[in-house]
Short mmCIF file of C-alpha atoms in Angstrom, two decimals:
data_model
loop_
_atom_site.label_atom_id
_atom_site.label_comp_id
_atom_site.label_asym_id
_atom_site.label_seq_id
_atom_site.Cartn_x
_atom_site.Cartn_y
_atom_site.Cartn_z
CA UNK A 28 -11.42 -21.53 -7.45
CA UNK A 29 -12.87 -18.09 -6.73
CA UNK A 30 -15.90 -17.90 -4.48
CA UNK A 31 -19.06 -16.45 -5.93
CA UNK A 32 -19.95 -13.03 -4.67
CA UNK A 33 -23.17 -11.07 -5.24
CA UNK A 34 -23.33 -9.37 -8.64
CA UNK A 35 -23.13 -5.61 -8.65
CA UNK A 36 -23.32 -3.02 -11.45
CA UNK A 37 -20.48 -0.97 -9.96
CA UNK A 38 -17.70 -3.57 -10.05
CA UNK A 39 -17.00 -7.22 -10.62
CA UNK A 40 -15.69 -9.04 -7.59
CA UNK A 41 -14.16 -12.36 -6.62
CA UNK A 42 -12.81 -13.82 -3.40
CA UNK A 43 -10.26 -16.60 -3.25
CA UNK A 44 -10.08 -17.96 0.31
CA UNK A 45 -6.61 -18.92 1.54
CA UNK A 46 -5.06 -17.92 -1.81
CA UNK A 47 -2.77 -14.92 -2.13
CA UNK A 48 -2.02 -13.17 -5.43
CA UNK A 49 0.45 -10.33 -5.90
CA UNK A 50 -0.69 -7.02 -7.31
CA UNK A 51 -1.11 -6.74 -11.07
CA UNK A 52 2.16 -4.81 -11.67
CA UNK A 53 4.09 -7.33 -9.56
CA UNK A 54 2.47 -10.19 -11.45
CA UNK A 55 3.57 -8.67 -14.77
CA UNK A 56 7.15 -8.47 -13.52
CA UNK A 57 7.02 -12.07 -12.26
CA UNK A 58 5.66 -13.28 -15.62
CA UNK A 59 8.65 -11.82 -17.52
CA UNK A 60 11.79 -13.90 -16.84
CA UNK A 61 14.06 -11.17 -18.30
CA UNK A 62 12.66 -8.27 -16.27
CA UNK A 63 15.44 -6.56 -14.28
CA UNK A 64 13.26 -6.21 -11.16
CA UNK A 65 12.16 -9.85 -11.10
CA UNK A 66 14.69 -11.03 -8.43
CA UNK A 67 13.66 -8.18 -6.14
CA UNK A 68 9.93 -8.87 -6.58
CA UNK A 69 10.42 -12.61 -6.07
CA UNK A 70 12.30 -11.92 -2.85
CA UNK A 71 9.54 -9.60 -1.60
CA UNK A 72 6.83 -12.12 -2.46
CA UNK A 73 8.68 -14.94 -0.66
CA UNK A 74 9.10 -12.83 2.47
CA UNK A 75 5.57 -11.36 2.50
CA UNK A 76 3.39 -12.84 5.21
CA UNK A 77 0.55 -14.83 3.73
CA UNK A 78 -2.23 -14.15 6.16
CA UNK A 79 -5.19 -11.88 6.46
CA UNK A 80 -6.98 -10.20 3.58
CA UNK A 81 -5.20 -9.06 0.45
CA UNK A 82 -7.22 -6.53 -1.52
CA UNK A 83 -6.64 -6.05 -5.26
CA UNK A 84 -8.50 -3.21 -6.94
CA UNK A 85 -8.26 -2.60 -10.67
CA UNK A 86 -9.80 0.32 -12.52
CA UNK A 87 -8.37 -0.30 -16.00
CA UNK A 88 -11.81 -1.15 -17.42
CA UNK A 89 -12.99 2.43 -16.85
CA UNK A 90 -10.96 3.72 -19.78
CA UNK A 91 -10.78 7.24 -18.36
CA UNK A 92 -7.75 9.33 -17.51
CA UNK A 93 -5.36 8.03 -14.86
CA UNK A 94 -6.52 10.52 -12.23
CA UNK A 95 -10.12 9.32 -12.59
CA UNK A 96 -9.04 5.67 -12.31
CA UNK A 97 -7.00 6.39 -9.16
CA UNK A 98 -9.86 8.37 -7.65
CA UNK A 99 -12.30 5.52 -8.32
CA UNK A 100 -9.91 2.98 -6.78
CA UNK A 101 -9.42 5.14 -3.69
CA UNK A 102 -13.19 5.52 -3.29
CA UNK A 103 -13.71 1.76 -3.42
CA UNK A 104 -10.77 1.12 -1.09
CA UNK A 105 -12.11 3.60 1.45
CA UNK A 106 -15.59 2.06 1.28
CA UNK A 107 -14.08 -1.41 1.88
CA UNK A 108 -12.01 -0.07 4.79
CA UNK A 109 -15.06 1.56 6.41
CA UNK A 110 -17.17 -1.58 6.00
CA UNK A 111 -14.47 -3.84 7.45
CA UNK A 112 -14.13 -1.42 10.36
CA UNK A 113 -17.89 -1.49 10.90
CA UNK A 114 -17.64 -5.29 11.18
CA UNK A 115 -14.73 -4.93 13.64
CA UNK A 116 -12.00 -5.99 11.22
CA UNK A 117 -8.88 -4.03 10.35
CA UNK A 118 -7.74 -3.53 6.75
CA UNK A 119 -5.75 -6.78 6.94
CA UNK A 120 -8.91 -8.75 7.67
CA UNK A 121 -8.08 -9.45 11.33
CA UNK A 122 -10.93 -9.06 13.82
CA UNK A 123 -10.17 -6.30 16.32
CA UNK A 124 -12.45 -7.72 19.01
CA UNK A 125 -12.49 -11.08 20.75
CA UNK A 126 -12.77 -13.78 19.46
CA UNK A 127 -9.77 -13.17 17.20
CA UNK A 128 -10.76 -14.38 13.75
CA UNK A 129 -9.46 -13.31 10.40
CA UNK A 130 -10.55 -13.23 6.81
CA UNK A 131 -7.89 -15.05 4.78
CA UNK A 132 -7.44 -14.78 1.03
CA UNK A 133 -7.53 -12.33 -1.85
CA UNK A 134 -10.52 -10.14 -2.70
CA UNK A 135 -10.32 -8.75 -6.23
CA UNK A 136 -12.49 -5.85 -7.34
CA UNK A 137 -12.57 -4.55 -10.90
CA UNK A 138 -14.13 -1.11 -10.94
CA UNK A 139 -16.65 -0.47 -13.74
CA UNK A 140 -17.61 2.81 -15.41
CA UNK A 141 -20.83 3.41 -13.36
CA UNK A 142 -18.67 3.67 -10.20
CA UNK A 143 -17.31 7.04 -11.35
CA UNK A 144 -20.74 8.69 -11.23
CA UNK A 145 -22.21 6.63 -8.39
CA UNK A 146 -23.38 8.27 -5.19
CA UNK A 147 -21.34 7.46 -2.07
CA UNK A 148 -24.38 5.78 -0.46
CA UNK A 149 -24.87 3.47 -3.45
CA UNK A 150 -21.18 2.54 -3.45
CA UNK A 151 -21.27 1.81 0.31
CA UNK A 152 -24.37 -0.38 -0.14
CA UNK A 153 -22.70 -2.50 -2.83
CA UNK A 154 -19.47 -2.81 -0.84
CA UNK A 155 -21.48 -3.77 2.26
CA UNK A 156 -23.06 -6.67 0.35
CA UNK A 157 -19.67 -7.87 -0.88
CA UNK A 158 -17.86 -7.60 2.46
CA UNK A 159 -20.75 -9.35 4.20
CA UNK A 160 -20.48 -12.24 1.74
CA UNK A 161 -16.67 -12.43 2.08
CA UNK A 162 -16.80 -12.45 5.90
CA UNK A 163 -19.54 -15.08 5.85
CA UNK A 164 -17.54 -17.31 3.47
CA UNK A 165 -14.35 -16.89 5.48
CA UNK A 166 -16.07 -17.71 8.77
CA UNK A 167 -17.88 -20.72 7.27
CA UNK A 168 -14.57 -22.03 5.93
CA UNK A 169 -12.91 -21.53 9.34
CA UNK A 170 -15.74 -23.34 11.14
CA UNK A 171 -15.61 -26.26 8.70
CA UNK A 172 -11.85 -26.54 9.23
CA UNK A 173 -12.30 -26.51 13.02
CA UNK A 174 -14.98 -29.24 12.83
CA UNK A 175 -12.70 -31.35 10.66
CA UNK A 176 -9.80 -30.99 13.12
CA UNK A 177 -12.10 -31.77 16.05
CA UNK A 178 -13.34 -34.94 14.30
CA UNK A 179 -9.73 -36.13 13.81
CA UNK A 180 -8.87 -35.86 17.49
#
């Protein structure tokens, strides 16, 4: 079940801790049993390491030309990268400083139309709220797991 993230006018967001989803194009190929690339995609998905943070950004709801959608996705991706870096995480969700912790799961962002005209500062503020919530949820889940393991031993 996706974790609830703060609502934002610029994009809809969800975070699924410890769950990894392929990108939308890969998912479409996997859903079609007759697709010629399906064996290749299945092989890649089986061999892909399931750890860290997987980021899925979709801009199809904008309805603009492809170049505008790509530009909006790159803006959001760069804002997420900068915010993770500010919190001492790399783009894979692994903390760069000690103690080594990681954010595990899939964060999905669906870019909305207001993102295209939004100021960079507004976009960074919204991404900051989302990344803060994701890191908090991931760390709370890790601490709960550690307490559970400690209680067993």
